[in-house]
Short mmCIF file of N, CA, C and O in Angstrom, two decimals:
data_model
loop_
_atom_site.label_atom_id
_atom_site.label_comp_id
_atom_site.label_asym_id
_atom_site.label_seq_id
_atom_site.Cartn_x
_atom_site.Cartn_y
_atom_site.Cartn_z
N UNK A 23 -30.67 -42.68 13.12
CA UNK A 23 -29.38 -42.45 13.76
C UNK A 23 -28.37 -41.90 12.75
O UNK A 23 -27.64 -40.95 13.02
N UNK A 24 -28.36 -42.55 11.59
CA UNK A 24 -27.27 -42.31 10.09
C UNK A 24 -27.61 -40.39 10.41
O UNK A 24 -26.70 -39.63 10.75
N UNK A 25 -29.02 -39.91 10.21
CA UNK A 25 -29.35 -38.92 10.11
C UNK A 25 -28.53 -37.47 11.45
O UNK A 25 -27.90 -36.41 11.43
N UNK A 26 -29.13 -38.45 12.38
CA UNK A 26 -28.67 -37.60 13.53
C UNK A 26 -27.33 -37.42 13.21
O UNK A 26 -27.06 -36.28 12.83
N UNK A 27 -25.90 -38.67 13.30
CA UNK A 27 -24.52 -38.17 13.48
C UNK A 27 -24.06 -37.59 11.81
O UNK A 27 -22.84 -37.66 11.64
N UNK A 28 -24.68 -37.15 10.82
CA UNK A 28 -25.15 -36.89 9.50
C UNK A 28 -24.51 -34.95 9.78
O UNK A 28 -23.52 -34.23 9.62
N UNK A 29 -26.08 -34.95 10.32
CA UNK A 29 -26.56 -33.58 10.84
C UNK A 29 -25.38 -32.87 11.57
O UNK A 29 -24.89 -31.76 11.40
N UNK A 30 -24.93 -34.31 12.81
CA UNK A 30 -23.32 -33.58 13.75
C UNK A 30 -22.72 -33.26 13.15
O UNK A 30 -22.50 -32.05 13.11
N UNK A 31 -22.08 -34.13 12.33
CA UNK A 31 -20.74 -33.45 11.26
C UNK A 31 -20.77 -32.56 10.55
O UNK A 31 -19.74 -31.92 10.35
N UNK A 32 -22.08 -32.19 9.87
CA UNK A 32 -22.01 -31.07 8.81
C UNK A 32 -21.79 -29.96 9.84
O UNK A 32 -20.93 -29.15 9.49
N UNK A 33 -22.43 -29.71 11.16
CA UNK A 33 -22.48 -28.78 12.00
C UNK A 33 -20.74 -28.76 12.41
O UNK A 33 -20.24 -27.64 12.53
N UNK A 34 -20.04 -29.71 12.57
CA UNK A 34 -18.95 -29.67 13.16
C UNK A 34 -17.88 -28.79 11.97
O UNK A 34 -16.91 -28.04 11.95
N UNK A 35 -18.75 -29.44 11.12
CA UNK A 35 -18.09 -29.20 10.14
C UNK A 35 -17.69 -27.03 9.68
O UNK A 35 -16.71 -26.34 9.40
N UNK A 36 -19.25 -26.80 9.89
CA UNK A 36 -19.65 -25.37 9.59
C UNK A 36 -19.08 -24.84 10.92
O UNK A 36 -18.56 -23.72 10.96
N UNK A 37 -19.16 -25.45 11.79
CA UNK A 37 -18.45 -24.75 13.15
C UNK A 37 -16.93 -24.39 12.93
O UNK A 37 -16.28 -23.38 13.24
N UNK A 38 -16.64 -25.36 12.38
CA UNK A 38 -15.04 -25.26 12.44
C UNK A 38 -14.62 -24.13 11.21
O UNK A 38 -14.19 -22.99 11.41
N UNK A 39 -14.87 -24.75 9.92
CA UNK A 39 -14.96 -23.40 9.14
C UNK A 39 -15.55 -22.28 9.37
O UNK A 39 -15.30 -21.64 8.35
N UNK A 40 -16.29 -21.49 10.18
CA UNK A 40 -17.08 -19.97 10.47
C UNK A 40 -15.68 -19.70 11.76
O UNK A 40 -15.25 -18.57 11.99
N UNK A 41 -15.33 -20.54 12.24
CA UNK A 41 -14.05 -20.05 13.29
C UNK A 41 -12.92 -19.81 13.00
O UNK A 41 -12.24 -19.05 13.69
N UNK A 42 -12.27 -20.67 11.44
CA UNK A 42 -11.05 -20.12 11.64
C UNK A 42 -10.86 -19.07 11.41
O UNK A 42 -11.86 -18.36 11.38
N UNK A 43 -9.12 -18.19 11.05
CA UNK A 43 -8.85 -17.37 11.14
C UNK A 43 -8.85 -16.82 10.24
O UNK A 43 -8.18 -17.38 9.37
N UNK A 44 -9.41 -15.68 9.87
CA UNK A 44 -10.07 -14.75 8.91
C UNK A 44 -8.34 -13.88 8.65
O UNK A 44 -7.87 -13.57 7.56
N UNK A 45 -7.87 -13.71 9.65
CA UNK A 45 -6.69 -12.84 9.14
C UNK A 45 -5.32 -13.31 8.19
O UNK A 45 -4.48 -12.64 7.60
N UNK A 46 -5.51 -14.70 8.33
CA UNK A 46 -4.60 -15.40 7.71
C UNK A 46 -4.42 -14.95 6.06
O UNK A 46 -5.52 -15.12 5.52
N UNK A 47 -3.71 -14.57 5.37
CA UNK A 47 -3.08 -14.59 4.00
C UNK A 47 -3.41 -15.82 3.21
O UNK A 47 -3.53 -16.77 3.99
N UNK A 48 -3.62 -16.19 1.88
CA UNK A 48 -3.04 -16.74 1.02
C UNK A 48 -1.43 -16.48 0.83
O UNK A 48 -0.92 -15.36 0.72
N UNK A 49 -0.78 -17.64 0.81
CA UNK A 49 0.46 -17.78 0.34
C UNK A 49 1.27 -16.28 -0.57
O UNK A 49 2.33 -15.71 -0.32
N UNK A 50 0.58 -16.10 -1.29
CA UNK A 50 0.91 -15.74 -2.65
C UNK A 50 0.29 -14.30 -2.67
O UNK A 50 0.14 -13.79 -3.78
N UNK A 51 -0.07 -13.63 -1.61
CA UNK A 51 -0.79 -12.90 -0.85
C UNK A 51 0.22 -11.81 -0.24
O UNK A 51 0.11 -11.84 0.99
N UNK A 52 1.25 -10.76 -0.72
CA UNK A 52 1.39 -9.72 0.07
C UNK A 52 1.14 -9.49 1.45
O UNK A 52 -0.04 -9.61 1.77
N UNK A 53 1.91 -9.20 2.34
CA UNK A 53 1.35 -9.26 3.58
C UNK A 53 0.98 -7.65 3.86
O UNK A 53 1.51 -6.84 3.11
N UNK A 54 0.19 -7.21 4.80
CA UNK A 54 -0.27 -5.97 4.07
C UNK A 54 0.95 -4.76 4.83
O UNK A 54 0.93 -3.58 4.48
N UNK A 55 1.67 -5.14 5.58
CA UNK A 55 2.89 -4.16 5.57
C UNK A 55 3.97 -3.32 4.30
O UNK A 55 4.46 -2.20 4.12
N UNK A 56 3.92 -5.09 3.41
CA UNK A 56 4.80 -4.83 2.50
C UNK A 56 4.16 -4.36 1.74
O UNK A 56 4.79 -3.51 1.12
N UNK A 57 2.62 -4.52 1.25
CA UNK A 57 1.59 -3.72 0.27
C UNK A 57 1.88 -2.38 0.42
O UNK A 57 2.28 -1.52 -0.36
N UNK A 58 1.52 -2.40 1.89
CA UNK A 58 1.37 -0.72 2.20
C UNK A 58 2.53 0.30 1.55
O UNK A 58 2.42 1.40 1.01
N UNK A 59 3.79 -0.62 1.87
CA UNK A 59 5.03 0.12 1.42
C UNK A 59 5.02 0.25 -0.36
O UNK A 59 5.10 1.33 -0.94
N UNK A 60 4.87 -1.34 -1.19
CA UNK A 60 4.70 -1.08 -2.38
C UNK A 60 3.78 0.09 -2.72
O UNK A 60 4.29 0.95 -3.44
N UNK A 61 2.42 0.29 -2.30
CA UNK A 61 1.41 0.90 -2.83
C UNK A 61 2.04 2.50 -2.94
O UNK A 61 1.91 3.36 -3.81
N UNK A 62 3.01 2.49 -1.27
CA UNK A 62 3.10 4.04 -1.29
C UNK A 62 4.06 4.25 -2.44
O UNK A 62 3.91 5.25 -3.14
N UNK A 63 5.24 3.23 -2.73
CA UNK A 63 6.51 3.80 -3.95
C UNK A 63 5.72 3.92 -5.19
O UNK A 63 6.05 4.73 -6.05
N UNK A 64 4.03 2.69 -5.45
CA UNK A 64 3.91 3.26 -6.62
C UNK A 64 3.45 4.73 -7.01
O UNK A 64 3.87 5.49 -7.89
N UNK A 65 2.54 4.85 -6.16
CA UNK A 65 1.95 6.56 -5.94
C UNK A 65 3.34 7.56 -5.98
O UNK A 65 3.35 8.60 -6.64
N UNK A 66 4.14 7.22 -5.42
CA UNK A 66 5.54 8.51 -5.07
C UNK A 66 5.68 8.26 -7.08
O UNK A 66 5.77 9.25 -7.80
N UNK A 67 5.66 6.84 -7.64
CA UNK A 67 6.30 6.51 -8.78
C UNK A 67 5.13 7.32 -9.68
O UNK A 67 5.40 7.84 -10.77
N UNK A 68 4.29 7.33 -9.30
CA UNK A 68 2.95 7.67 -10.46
C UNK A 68 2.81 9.62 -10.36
O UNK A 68 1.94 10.20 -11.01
N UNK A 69 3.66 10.25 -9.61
CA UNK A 69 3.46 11.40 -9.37
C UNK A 69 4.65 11.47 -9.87
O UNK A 69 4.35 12.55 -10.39
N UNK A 70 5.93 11.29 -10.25
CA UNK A 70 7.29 11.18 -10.60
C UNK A 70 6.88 11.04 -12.11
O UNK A 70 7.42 11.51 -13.11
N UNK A 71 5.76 10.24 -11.99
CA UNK A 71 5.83 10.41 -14.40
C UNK A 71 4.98 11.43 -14.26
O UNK A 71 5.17 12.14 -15.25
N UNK A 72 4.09 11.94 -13.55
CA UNK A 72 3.23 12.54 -14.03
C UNK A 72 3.70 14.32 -14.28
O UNK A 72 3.47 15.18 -15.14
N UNK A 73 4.47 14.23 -12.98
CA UNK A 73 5.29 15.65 -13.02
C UNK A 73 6.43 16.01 -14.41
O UNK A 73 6.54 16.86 -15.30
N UNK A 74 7.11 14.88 -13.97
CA UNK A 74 8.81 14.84 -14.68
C UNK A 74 8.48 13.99 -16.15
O UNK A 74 9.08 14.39 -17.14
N UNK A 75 7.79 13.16 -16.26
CA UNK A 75 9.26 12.24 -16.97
C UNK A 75 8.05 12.32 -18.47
O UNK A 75 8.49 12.29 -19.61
N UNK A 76 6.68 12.42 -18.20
CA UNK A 76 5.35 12.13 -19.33
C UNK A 76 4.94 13.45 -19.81
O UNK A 76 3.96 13.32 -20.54
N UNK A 77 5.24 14.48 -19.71
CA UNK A 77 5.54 15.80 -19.74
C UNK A 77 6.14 16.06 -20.74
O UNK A 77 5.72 16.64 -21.75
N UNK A 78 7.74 15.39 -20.39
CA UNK A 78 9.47 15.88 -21.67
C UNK A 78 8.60 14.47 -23.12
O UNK A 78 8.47 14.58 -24.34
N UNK A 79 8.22 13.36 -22.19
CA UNK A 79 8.35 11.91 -23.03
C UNK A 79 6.86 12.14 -23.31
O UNK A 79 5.88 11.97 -22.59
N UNK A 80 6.98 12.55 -24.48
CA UNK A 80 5.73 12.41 -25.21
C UNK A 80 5.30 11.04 -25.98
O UNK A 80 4.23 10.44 -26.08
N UNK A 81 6.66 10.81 -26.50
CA UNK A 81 6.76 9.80 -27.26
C UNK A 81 5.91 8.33 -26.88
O UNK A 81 4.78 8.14 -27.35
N UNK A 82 6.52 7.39 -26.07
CA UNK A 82 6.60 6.61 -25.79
C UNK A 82 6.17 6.74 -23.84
O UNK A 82 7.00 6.88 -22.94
N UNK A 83 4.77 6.66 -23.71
CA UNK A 83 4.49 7.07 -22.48
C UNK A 83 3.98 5.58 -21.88
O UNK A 83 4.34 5.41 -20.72
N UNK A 84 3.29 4.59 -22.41
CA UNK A 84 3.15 3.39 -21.77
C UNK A 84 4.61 2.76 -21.52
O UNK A 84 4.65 2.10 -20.49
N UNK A 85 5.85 2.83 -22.29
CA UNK A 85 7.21 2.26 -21.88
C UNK A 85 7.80 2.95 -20.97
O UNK A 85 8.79 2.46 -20.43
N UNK A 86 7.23 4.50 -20.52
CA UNK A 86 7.93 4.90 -19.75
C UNK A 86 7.29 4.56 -18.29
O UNK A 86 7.91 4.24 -17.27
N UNK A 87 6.10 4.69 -18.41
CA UNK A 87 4.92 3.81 -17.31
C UNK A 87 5.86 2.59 -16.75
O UNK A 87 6.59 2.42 -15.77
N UNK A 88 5.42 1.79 -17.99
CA UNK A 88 6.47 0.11 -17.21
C UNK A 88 7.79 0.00 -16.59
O UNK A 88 8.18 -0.80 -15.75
N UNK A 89 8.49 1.12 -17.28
CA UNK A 89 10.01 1.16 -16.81
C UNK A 89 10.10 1.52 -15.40
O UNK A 89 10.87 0.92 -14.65
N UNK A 90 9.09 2.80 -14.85
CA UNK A 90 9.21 3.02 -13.63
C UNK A 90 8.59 2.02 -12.96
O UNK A 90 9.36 1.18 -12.51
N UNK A 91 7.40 1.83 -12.75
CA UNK A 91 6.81 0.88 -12.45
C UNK A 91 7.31 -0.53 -12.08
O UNK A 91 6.96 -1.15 -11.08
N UNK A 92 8.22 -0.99 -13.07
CA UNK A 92 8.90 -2.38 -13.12
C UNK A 92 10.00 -2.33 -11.94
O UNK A 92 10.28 -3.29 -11.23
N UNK A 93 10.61 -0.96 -11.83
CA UNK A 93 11.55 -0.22 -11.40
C UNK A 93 11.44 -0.53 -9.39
O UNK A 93 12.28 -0.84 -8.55
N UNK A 94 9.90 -0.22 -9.32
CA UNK A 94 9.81 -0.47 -7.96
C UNK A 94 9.50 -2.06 -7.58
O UNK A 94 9.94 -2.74 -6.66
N UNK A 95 8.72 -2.33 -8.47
CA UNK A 95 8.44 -3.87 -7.86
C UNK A 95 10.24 -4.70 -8.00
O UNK A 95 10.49 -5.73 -7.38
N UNK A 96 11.21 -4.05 -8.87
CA UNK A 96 12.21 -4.75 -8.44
C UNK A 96 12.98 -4.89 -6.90
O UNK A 96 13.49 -5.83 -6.28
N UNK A 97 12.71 -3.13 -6.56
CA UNK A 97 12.94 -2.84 -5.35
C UNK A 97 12.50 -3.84 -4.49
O UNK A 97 13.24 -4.44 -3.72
N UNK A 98 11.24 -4.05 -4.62
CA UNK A 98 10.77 -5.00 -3.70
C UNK A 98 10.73 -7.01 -3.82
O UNK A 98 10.28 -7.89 -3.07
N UNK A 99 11.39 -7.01 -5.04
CA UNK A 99 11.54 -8.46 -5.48
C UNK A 99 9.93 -8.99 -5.74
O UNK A 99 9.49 -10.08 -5.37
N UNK A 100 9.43 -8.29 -6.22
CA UNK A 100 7.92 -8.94 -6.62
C UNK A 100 7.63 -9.07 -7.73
O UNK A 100 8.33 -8.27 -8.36
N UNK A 101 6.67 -9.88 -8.75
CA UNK A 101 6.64 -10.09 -10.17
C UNK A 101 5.59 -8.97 -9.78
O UNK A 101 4.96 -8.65 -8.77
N UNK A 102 5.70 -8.60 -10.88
CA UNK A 102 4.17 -7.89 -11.61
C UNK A 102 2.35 -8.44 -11.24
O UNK A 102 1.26 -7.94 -10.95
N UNK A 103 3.02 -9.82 -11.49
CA UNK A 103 1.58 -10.92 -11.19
C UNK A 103 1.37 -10.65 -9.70
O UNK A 103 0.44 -9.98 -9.24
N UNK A 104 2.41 -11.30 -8.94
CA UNK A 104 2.20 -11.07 -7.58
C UNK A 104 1.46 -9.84 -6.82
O UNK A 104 0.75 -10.05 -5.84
N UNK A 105 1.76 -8.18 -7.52
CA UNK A 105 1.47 -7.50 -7.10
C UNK A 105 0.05 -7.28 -7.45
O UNK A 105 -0.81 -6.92 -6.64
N UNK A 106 -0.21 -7.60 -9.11
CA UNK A 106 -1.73 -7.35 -8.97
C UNK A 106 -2.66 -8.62 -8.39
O UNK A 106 -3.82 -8.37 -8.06
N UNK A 107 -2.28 -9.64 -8.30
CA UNK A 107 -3.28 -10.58 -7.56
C UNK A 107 -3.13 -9.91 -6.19
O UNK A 107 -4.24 -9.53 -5.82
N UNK A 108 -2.22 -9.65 -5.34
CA UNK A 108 -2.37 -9.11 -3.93
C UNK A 108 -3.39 -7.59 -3.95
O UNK A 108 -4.13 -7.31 -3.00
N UNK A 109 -3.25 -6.66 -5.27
CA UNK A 109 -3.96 -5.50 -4.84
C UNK A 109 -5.03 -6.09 -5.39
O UNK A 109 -6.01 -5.43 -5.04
N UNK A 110 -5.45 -7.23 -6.25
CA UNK A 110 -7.22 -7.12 -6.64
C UNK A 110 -7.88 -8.04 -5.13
O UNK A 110 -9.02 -8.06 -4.68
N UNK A 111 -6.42 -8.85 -4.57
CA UNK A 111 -7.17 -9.85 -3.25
C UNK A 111 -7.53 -8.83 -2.28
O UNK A 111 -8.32 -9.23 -1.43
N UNK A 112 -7.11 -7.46 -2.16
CA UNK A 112 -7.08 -6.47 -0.81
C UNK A 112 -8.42 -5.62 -1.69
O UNK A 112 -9.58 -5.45 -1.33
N UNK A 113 -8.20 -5.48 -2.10
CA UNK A 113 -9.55 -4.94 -3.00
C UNK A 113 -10.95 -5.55 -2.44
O UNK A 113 -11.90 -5.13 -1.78
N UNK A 114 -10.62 -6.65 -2.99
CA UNK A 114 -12.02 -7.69 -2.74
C UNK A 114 -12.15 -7.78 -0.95
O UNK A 114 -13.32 -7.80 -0.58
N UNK A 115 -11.36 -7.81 -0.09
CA UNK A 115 -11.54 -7.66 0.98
C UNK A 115 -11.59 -6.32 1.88
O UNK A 115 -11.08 -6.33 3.00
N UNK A 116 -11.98 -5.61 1.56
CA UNK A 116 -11.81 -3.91 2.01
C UNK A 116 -11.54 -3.45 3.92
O UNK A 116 -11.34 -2.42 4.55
N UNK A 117 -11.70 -4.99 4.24
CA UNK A 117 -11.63 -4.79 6.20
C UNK A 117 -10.07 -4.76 5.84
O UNK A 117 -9.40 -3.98 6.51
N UNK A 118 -9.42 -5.51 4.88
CA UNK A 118 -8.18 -5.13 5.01
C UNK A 118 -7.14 -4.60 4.04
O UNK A 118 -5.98 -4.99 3.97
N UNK A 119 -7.70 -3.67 3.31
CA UNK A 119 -7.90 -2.37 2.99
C UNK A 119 -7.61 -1.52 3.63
O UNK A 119 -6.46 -1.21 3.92
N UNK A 120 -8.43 -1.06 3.92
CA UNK A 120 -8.91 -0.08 4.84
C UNK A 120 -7.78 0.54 5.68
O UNK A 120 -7.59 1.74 5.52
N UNK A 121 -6.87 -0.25 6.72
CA UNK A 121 -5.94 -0.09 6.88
C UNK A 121 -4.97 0.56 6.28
O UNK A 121 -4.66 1.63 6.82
N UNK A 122 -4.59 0.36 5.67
CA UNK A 122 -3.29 0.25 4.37
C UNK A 122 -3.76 1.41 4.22
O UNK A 122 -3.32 2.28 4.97
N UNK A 123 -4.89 1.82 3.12
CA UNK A 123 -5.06 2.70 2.74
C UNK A 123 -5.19 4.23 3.58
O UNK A 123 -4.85 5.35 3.21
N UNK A 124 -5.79 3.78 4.82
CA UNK A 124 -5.80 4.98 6.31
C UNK A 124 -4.13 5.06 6.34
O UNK A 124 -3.72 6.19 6.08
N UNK A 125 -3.18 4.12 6.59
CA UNK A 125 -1.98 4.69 6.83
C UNK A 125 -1.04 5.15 5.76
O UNK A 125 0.16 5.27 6.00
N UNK A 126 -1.56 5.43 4.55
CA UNK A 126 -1.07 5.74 3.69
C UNK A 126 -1.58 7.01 3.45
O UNK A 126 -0.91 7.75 2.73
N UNK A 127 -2.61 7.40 3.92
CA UNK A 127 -3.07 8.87 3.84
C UNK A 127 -2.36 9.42 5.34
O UNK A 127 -2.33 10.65 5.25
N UNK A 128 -2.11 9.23 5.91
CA UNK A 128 -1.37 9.88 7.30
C UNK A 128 -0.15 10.68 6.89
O UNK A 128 0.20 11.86 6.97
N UNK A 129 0.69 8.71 6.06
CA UNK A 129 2.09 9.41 5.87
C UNK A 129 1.83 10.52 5.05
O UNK A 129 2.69 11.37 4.80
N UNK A 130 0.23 10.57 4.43
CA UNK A 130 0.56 11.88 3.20
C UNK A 130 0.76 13.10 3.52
O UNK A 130 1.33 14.02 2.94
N UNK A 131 0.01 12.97 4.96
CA UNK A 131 -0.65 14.07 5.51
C UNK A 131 0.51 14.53 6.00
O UNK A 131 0.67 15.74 5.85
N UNK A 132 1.92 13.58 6.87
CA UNK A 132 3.07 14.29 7.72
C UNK A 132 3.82 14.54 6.44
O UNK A 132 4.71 15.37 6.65
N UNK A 133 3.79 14.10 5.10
CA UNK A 133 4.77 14.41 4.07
C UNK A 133 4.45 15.71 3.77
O UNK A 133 5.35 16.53 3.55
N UNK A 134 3.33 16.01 3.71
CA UNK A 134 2.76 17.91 3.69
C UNK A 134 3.72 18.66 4.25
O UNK A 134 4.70 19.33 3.92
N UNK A 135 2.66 18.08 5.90
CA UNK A 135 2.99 18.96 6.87
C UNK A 135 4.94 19.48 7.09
O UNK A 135 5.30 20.63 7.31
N UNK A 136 5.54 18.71 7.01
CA UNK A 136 7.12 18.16 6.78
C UNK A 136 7.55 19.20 5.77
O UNK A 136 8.50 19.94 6.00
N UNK A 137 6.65 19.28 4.28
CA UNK A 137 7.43 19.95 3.32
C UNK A 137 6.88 21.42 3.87
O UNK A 137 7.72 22.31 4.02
N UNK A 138 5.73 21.64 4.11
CA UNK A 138 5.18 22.59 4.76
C UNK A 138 6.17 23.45 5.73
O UNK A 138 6.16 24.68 5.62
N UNK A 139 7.04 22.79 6.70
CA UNK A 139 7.39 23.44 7.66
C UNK A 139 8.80 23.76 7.05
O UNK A 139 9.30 24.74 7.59
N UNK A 140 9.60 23.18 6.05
CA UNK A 140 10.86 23.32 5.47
C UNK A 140 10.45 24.60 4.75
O UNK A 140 10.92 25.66 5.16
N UNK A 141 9.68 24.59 3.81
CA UNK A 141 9.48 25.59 3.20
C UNK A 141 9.21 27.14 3.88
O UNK A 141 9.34 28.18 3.24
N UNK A 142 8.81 27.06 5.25
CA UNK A 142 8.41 27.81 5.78
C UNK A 142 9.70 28.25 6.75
O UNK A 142 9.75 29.24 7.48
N UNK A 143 10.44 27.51 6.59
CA UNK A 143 12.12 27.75 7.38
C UNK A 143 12.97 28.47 6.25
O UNK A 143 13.75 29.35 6.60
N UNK A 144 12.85 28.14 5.00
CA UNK A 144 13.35 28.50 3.78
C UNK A 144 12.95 29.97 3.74
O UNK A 144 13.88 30.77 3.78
N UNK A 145 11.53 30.52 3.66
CA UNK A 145 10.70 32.00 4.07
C UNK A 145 11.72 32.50 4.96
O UNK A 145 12.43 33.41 4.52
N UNK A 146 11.90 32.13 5.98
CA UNK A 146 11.71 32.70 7.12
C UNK A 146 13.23 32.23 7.85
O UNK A 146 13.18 31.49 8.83
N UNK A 147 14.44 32.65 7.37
CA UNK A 147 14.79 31.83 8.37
C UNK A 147 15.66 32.49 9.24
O UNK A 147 15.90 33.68 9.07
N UNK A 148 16.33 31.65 10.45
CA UNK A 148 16.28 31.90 11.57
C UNK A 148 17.90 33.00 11.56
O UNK A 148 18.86 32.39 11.08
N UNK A 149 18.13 34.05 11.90
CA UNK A 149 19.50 34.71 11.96
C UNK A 149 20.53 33.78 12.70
O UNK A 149 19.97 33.19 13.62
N UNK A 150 21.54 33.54 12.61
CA UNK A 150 22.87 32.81 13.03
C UNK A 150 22.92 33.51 14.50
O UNK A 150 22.72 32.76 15.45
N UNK A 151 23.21 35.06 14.79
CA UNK A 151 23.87 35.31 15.49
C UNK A 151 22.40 36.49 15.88
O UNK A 151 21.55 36.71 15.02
N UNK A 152 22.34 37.00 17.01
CA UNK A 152 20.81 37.88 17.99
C UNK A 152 22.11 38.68 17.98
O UNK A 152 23.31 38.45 17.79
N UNK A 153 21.14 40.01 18.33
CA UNK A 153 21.96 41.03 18.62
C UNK A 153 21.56 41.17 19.86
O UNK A 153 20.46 40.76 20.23
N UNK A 154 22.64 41.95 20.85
CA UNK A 154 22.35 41.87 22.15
C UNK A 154 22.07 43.19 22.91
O UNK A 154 21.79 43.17 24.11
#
């Protein structure tokens, strides 16, 4: 009998853990909206040294790294720690990933298309006044 209600519980047990909720966060865990947004300022930030600033600053290119860098996670009130435990936890989980990373290639795609069509108004643009 010890055996049989033994056997129940571990099962109750594995039942209950294989059910809960998989989508739930750790605490300390980025939620992946606000990731998404960090991830995109660091990329906007990592194309901003790479163009502008690591180019003139030869000198001192890891301080200029941190400065920007530090620069956005203030924006967002996050330590440094926080952000890399949240991108190595989204890492390790790639179902939610995946996400983030798909809507972060979209916005890339309308940020193109967007500069694409300005530039192409700039070419081309429209006369004030038709002649009649």
């Amino acid at each position: 009998m010890r055996k049989f209600l033994f056997l129940l519980f571990s099962l109750s047990i594995l039942l209950i853990v294989s059910c809960r909720d998989k989508k739930t966060l750790p605490a300390d865990i980025l939620p992946p909206d606000k990731m998404r947004d960090v991830l995109w300022d660091m990329i906007s930030a990592s194309q901003y040294l790479n163009l502008y600033v690591l180019p003139k600053d030869s000198g001192d290119k890891l301080a200029a790294t941190a400065r920007v860098y530090g620069r956005v996670l203030q924006v967002y009130k996050i330590s440094k720690d926080q952000f890399d435990k949240s991108y190595a936890y989204y890492r390790e989980h790639d179902v939610l990933l995946k996400p983030i990373l798909d809507s972060l290639s979209k916005r890339q795609a309308y940020s193109i298309e967007k500069l694409q069509k300005r530039e192409d108004t700039l070419r081309n643009p429209k006369p004030f006044f038709r002649d009649k």
